[in-house]
Short mmCIF file of N, CA and C in Angstrom, two decimals:
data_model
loop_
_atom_site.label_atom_id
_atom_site.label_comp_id
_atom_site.label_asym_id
_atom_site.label_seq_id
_atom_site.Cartn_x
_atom_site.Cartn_y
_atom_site.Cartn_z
N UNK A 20 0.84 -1.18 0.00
CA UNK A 20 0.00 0.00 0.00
C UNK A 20 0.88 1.24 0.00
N UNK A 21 0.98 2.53 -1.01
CA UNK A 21 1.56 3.48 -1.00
C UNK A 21 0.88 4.48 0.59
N UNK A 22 2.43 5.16 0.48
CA UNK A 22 1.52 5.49 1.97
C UNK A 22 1.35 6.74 1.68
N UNK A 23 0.57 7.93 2.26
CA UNK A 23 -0.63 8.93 2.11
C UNK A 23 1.19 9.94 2.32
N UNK A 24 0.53 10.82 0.93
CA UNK A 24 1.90 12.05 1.17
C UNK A 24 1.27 13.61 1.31
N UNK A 25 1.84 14.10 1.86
CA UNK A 25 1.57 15.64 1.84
C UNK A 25 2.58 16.54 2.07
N UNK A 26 2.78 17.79 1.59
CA UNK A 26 3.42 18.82 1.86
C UNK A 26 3.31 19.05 3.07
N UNK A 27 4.49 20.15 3.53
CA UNK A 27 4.56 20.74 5.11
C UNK A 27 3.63 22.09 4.99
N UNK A 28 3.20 22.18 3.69
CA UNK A 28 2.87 23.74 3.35
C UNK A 28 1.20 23.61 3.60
N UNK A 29 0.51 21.98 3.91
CA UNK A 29 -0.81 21.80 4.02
C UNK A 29 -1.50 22.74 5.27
N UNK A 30 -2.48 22.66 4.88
CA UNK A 30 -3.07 23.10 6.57
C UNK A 30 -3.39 21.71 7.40
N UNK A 31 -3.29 21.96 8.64
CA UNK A 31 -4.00 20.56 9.45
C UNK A 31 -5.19 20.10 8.99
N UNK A 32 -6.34 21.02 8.86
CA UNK A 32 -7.37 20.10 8.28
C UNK A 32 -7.04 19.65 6.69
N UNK A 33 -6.68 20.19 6.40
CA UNK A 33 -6.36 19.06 4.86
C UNK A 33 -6.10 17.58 5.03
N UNK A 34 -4.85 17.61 6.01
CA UNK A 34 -4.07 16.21 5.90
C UNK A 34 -5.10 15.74 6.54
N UNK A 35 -5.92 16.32 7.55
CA UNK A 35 -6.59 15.66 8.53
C UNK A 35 -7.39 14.87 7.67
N UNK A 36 -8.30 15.76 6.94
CA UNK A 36 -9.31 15.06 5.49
C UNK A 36 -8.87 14.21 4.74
N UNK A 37 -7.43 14.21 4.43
CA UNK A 37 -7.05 12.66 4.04
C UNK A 37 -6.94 11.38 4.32
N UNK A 38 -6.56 11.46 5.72
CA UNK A 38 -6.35 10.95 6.44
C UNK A 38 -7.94 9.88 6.90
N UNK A 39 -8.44 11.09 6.72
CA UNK A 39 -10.02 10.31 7.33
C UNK A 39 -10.87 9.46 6.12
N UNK A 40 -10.58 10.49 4.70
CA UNK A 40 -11.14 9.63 3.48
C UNK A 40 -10.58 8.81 3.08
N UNK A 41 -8.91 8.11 3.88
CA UNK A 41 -7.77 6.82 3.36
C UNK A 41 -8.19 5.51 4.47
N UNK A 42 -9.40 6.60 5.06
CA UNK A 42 -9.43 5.86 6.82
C UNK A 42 -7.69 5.31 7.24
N UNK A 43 -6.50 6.26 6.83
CA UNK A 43 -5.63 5.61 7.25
C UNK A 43 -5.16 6.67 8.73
N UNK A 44 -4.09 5.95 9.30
CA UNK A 44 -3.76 6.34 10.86
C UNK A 44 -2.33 7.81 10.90
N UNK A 45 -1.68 7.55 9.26
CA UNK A 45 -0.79 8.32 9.43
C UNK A 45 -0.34 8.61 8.06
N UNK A 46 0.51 10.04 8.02
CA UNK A 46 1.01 10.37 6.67
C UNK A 46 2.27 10.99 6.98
N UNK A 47 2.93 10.71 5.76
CA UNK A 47 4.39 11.12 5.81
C UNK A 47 4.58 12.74 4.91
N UNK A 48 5.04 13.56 5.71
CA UNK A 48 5.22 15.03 5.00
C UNK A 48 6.36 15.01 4.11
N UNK A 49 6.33 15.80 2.84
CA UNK A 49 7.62 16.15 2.37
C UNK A 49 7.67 17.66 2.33
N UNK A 50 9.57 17.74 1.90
CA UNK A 50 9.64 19.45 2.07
C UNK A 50 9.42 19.91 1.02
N UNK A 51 9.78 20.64 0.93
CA UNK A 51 9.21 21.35 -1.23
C UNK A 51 10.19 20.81 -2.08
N UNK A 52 11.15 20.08 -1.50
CA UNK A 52 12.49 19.33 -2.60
C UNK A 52 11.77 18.17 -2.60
N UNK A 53 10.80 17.65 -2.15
CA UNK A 53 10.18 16.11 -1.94
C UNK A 53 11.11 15.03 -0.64
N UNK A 54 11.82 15.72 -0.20
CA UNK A 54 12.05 15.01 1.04
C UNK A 54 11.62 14.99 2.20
N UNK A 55 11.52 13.99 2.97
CA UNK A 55 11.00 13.54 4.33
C UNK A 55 11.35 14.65 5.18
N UNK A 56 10.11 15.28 5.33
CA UNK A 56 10.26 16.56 6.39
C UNK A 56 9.75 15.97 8.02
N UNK A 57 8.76 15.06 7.91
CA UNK A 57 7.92 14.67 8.84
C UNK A 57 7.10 13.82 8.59
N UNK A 58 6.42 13.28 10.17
CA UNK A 58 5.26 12.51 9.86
C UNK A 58 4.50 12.72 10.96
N UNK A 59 2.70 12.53 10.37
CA UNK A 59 1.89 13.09 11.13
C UNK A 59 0.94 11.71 11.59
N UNK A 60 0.87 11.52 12.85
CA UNK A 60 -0.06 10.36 13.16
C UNK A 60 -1.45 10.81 14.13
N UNK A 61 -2.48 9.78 13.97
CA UNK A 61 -3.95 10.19 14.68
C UNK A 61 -3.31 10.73 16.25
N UNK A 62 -2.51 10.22 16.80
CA UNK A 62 -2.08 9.99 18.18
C UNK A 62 -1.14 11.50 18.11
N UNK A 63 -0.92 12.00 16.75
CA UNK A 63 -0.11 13.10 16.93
C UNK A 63 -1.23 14.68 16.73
N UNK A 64 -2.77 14.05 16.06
CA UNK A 64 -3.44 14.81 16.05
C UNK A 64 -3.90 15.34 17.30
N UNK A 65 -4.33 13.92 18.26
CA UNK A 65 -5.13 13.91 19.60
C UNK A 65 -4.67 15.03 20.15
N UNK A 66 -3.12 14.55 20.12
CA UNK A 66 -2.27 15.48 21.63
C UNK A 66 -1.85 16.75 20.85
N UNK A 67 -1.56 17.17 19.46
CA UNK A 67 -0.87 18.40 19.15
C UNK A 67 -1.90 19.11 18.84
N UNK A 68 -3.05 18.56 18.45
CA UNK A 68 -4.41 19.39 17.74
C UNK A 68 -5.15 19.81 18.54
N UNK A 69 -6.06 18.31 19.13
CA UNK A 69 -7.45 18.47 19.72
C UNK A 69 -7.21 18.96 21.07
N UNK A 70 -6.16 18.84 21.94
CA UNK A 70 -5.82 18.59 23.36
C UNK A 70 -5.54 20.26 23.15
N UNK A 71 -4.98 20.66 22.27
CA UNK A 71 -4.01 21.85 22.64
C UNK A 71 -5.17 23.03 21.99
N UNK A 72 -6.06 22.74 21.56
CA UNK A 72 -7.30 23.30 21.03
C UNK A 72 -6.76 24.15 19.50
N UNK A 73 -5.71 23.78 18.80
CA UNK A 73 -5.04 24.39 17.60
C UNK A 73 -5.83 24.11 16.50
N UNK A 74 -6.33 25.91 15.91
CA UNK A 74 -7.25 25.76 15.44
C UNK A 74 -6.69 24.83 14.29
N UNK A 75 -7.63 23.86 13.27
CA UNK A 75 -6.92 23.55 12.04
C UNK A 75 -6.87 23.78 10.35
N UNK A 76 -7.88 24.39 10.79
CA UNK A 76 -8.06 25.19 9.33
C UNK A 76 -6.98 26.53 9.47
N UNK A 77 -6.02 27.12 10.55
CA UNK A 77 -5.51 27.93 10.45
C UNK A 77 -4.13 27.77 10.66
N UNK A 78 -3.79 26.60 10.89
CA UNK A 78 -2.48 26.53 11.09
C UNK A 78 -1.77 25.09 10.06
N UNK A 79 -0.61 25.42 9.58
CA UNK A 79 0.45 24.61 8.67
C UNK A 79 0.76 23.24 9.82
N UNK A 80 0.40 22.03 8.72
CA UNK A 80 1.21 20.64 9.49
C UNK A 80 2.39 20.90 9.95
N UNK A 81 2.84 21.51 9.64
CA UNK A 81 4.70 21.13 9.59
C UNK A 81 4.62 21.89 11.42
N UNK A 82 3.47 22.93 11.25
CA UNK A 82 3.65 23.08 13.10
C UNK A 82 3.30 21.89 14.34
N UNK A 83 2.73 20.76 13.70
CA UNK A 83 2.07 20.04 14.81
C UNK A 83 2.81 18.35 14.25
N UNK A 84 3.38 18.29 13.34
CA UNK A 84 3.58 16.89 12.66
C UNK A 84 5.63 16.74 14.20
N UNK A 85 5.84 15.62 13.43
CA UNK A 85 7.06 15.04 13.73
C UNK A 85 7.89 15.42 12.89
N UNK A 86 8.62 16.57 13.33
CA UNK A 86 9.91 16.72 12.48
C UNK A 86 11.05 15.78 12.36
N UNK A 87 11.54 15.38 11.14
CA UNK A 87 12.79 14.73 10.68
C UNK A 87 12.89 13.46 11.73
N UNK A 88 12.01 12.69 11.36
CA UNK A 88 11.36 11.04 11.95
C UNK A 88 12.45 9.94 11.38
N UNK A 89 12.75 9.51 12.27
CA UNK A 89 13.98 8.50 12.28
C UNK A 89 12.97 7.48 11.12
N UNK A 90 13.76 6.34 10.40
CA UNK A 90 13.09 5.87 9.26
C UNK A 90 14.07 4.70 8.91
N UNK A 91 13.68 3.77 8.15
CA UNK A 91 14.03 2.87 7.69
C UNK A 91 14.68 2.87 6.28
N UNK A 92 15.77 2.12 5.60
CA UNK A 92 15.72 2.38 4.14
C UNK A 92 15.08 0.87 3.77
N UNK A 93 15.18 0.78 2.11
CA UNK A 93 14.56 -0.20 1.61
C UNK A 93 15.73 -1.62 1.84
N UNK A 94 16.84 -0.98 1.97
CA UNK A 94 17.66 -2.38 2.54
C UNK A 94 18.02 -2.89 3.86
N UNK A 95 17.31 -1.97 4.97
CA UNK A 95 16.92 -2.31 6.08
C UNK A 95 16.46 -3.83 6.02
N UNK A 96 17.03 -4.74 6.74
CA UNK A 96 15.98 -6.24 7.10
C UNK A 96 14.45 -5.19 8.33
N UNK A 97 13.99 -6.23 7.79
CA UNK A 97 12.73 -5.76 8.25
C UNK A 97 13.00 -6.93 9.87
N UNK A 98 13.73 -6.98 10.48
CA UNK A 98 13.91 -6.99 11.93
C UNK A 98 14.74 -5.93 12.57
N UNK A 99 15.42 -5.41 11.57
CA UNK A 99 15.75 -3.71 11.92
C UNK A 99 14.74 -2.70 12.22
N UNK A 100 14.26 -2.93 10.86
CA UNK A 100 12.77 -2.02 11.34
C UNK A 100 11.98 -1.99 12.19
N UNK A 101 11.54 -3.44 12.46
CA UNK A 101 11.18 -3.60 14.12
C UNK A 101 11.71 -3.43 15.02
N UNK A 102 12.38 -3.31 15.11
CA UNK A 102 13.61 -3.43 16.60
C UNK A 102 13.65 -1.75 16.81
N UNK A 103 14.07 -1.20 15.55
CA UNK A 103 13.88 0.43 15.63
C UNK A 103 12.43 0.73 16.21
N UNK A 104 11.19 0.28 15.36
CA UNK A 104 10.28 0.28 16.15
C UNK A 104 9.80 -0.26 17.70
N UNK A 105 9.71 -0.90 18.19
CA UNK A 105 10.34 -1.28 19.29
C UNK A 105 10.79 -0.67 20.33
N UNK A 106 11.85 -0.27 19.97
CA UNK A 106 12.53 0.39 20.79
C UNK A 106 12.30 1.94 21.03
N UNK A 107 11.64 2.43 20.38
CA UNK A 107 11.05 3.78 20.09
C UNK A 107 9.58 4.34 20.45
N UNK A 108 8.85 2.67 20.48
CA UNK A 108 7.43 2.94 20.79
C UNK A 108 6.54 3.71 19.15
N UNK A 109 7.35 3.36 18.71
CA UNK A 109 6.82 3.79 16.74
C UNK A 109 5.57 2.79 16.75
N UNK A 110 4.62 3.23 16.01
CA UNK A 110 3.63 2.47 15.44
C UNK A 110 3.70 2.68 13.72
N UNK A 111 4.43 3.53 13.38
CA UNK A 111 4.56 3.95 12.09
C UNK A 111 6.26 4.42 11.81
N UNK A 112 6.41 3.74 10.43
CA UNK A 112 7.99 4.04 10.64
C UNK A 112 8.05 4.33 8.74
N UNK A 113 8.80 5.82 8.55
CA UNK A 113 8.70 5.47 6.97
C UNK A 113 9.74 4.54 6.97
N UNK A 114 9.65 4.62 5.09
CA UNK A 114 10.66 3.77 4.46
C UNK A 114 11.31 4.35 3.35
N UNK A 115 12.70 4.75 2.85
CA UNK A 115 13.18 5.22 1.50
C UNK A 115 13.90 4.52 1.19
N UNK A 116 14.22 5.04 0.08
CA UNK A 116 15.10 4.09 -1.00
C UNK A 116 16.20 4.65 -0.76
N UNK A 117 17.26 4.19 -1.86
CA UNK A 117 18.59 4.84 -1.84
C UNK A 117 18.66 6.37 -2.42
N UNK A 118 17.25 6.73 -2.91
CA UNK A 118 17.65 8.68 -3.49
C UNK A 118 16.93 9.15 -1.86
N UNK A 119 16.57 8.16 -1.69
CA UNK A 119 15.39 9.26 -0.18
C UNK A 119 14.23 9.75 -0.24
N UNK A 120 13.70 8.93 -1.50
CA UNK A 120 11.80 9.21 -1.66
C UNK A 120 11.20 7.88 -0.87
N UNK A 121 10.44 8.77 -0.47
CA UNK A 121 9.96 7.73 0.80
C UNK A 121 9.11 7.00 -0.28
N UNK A 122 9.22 5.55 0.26
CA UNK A 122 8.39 4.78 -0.51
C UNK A 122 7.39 3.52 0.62
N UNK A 123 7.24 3.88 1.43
CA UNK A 123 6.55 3.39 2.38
C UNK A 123 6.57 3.55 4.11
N UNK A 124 5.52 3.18 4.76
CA UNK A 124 5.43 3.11 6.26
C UNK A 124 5.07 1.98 6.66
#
């Protein structure tokens, strides 16, 4: 499954609306070069959005997401990836290749 992308330049409710019409849990931001700026999860909405009362139609992801999110590459063994996860308490971990376009979570 490709995983859900967005700019840092979105507003919160945008990604939020994606997020809800992918019914998926999380999306990975890029910067305007297309690299991994961040990633934004439901658990990052709860506590940075709803908890903190930030409005979201007025404010940019890149203020409430995970800046520069530790990540996996595609030649990672995927018991690396776990173990990184794991050890981090990650429920979501991207993934890039060797140029650094994320190509999965």
């Amino acid at each position: 499954k490709k995983p859900l992308i967005s700019s840092e330049n979105e507003t919160v409710l945008s990604v939020a609306k994606m997020l809800a019409n992918n019914r998926a849990s999380a999306a990975v931001i890029v910067n305007n070069a297309g690299g991994l700026a961040g990633i934004i999860t439901d658990t990052d909405f709860t506590r940075r959005v709803v908890a903190k009362r930030v409005d979201p139609s007025m404010n940019k992801i890149e203020d409430v997401m995970t800046s520069n999110p530790k990540f996996a590459s595609v030649s990672d063994s995927a018991i690396d990836a776990m173990t990184m996860m794991i050890e981090n308490n990650f429920r979501h971990l991207p993934v890039s290749d060797s140029s650094g376009a994320v190509v999965g979570v």
